[in-house]
CSV table of C-alpha atoms in Angstrom, one decimal:
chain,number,residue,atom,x,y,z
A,1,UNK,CA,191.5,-155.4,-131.8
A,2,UNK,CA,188.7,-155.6,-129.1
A,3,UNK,CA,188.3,-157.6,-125.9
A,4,UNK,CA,184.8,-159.0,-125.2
A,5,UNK,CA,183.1,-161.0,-123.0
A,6,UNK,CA,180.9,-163.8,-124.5
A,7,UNK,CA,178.2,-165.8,-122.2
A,8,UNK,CA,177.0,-169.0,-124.3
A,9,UNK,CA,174.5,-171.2,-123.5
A,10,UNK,CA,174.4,-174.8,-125.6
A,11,UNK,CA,170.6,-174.7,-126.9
A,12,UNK,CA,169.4,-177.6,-124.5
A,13,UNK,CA,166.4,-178.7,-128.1
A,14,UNK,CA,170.3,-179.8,-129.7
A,15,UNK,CA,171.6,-182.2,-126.4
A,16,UNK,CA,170.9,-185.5,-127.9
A,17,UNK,CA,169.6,-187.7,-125.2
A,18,UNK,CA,171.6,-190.7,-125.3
A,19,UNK,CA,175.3,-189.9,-122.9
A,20,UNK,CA,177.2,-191.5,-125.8
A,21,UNK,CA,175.9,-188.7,-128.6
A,22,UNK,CA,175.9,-186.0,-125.7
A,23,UNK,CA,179.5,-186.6,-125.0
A,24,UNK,CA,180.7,-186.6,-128.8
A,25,UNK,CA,178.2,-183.6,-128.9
A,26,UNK,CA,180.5,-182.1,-126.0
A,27,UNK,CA,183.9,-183.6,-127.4
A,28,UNK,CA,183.7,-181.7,-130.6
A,29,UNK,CA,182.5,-178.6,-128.8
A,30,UNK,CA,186.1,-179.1,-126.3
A,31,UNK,CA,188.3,-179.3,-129.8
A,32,UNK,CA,187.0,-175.9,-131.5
A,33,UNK,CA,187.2,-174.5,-128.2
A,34,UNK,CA,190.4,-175.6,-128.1
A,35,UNK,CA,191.4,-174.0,-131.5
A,36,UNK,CA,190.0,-171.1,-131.1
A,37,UNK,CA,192.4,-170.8,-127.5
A,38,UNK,CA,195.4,-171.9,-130.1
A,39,UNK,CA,194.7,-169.4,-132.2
A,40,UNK,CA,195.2,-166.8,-129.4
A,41,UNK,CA,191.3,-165.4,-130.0
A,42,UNK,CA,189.9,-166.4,-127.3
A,43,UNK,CA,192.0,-166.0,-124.2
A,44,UNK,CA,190.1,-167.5,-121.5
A,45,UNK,CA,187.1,-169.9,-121.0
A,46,UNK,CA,185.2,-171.9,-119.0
A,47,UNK,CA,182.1,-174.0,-118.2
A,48,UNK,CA,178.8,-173.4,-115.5
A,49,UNK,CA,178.6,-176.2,-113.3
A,50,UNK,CA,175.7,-178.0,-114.3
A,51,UNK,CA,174.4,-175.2,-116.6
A,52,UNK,CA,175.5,-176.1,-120.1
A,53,UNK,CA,176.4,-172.0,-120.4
A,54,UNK,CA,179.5,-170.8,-119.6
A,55,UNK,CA,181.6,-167.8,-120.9
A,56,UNK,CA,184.5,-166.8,-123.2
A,57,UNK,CA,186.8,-164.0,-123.5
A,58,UNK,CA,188.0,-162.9,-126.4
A,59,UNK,CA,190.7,-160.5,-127.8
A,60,UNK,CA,190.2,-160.2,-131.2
A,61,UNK,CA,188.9,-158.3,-134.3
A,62,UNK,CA,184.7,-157.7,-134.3
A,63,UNK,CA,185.0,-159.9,-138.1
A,64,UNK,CA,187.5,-162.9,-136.2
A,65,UNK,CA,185.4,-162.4,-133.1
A,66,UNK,CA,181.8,-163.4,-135.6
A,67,UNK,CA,183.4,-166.0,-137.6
A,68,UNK,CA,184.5,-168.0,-134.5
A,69,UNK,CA,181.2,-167.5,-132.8
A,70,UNK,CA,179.5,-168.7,-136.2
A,71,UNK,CA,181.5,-172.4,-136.0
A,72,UNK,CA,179.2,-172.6,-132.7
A,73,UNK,CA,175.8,-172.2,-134.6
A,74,UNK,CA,173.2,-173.3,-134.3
A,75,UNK,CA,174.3,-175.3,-130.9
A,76,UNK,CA,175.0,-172.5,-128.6
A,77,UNK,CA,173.3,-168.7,-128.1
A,78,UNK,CA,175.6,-165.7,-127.4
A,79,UNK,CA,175.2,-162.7,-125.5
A,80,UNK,CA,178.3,-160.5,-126.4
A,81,UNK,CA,179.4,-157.9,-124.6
A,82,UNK,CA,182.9,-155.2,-125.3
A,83,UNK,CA,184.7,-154.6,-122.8
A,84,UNK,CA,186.5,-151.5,-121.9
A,85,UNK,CA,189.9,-150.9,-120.7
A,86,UNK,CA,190.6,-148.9,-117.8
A,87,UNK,CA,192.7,-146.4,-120.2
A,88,UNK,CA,189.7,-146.3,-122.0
A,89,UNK,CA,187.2,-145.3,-119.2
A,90,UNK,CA,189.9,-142.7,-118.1
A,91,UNK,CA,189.5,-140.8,-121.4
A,92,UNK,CA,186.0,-140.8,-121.6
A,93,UNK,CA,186.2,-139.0,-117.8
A,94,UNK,CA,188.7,-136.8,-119.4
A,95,UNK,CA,186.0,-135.9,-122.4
A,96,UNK,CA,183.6,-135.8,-119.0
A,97,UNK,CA,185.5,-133.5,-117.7
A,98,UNK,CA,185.7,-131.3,-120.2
């Protein structure tokens, strides 16, 4: 298991113009989110203001972590990022330190 920190950004070519099709758009979006946050995988998430990105966190195999993020495709972009725990950056000052 991994944590990781994913910034999406909904791929603004994809927002259909008319609000009615842009809030389904953003209704379906809410209910895998909402799966995904049932399913314990992603532990916290949340929108930019006015952005259409936002970011997730996730704490979850690398193969649950890319078959989640592949429900999103091709509506949103990802920029992953692991994140290390602070046991973790003590043992590589340990290996540092010799």
């Amino acid at each position: 298991m991994g944590k990781y920190l994913v910034l999406w950004e909904v791929d603004k070519d994809r927002i259909p113009v008319d609000p009615k099709e842009r809030a389904g758009g953003w209704s379906l979006l809410m209910s895998m989110v909402g799966q995904d946050l049932e399913k314990g995988i992603v532990k916290d998430w949340g929108a930019f203001s006015g952005e259409n990105k936002g970011y997730s966190i996730y704490d979850s195999s690398k193969l649950d972590l890319m078959n989640s993020l592949q429900q999103y495709v091709p509506f949103c972009n990802f920029k992953v990022h692991p994140i290390s725990s602070i046991s973790e950056v003590n043992e590589m000052i340990s290996v540092l330190s010799g």
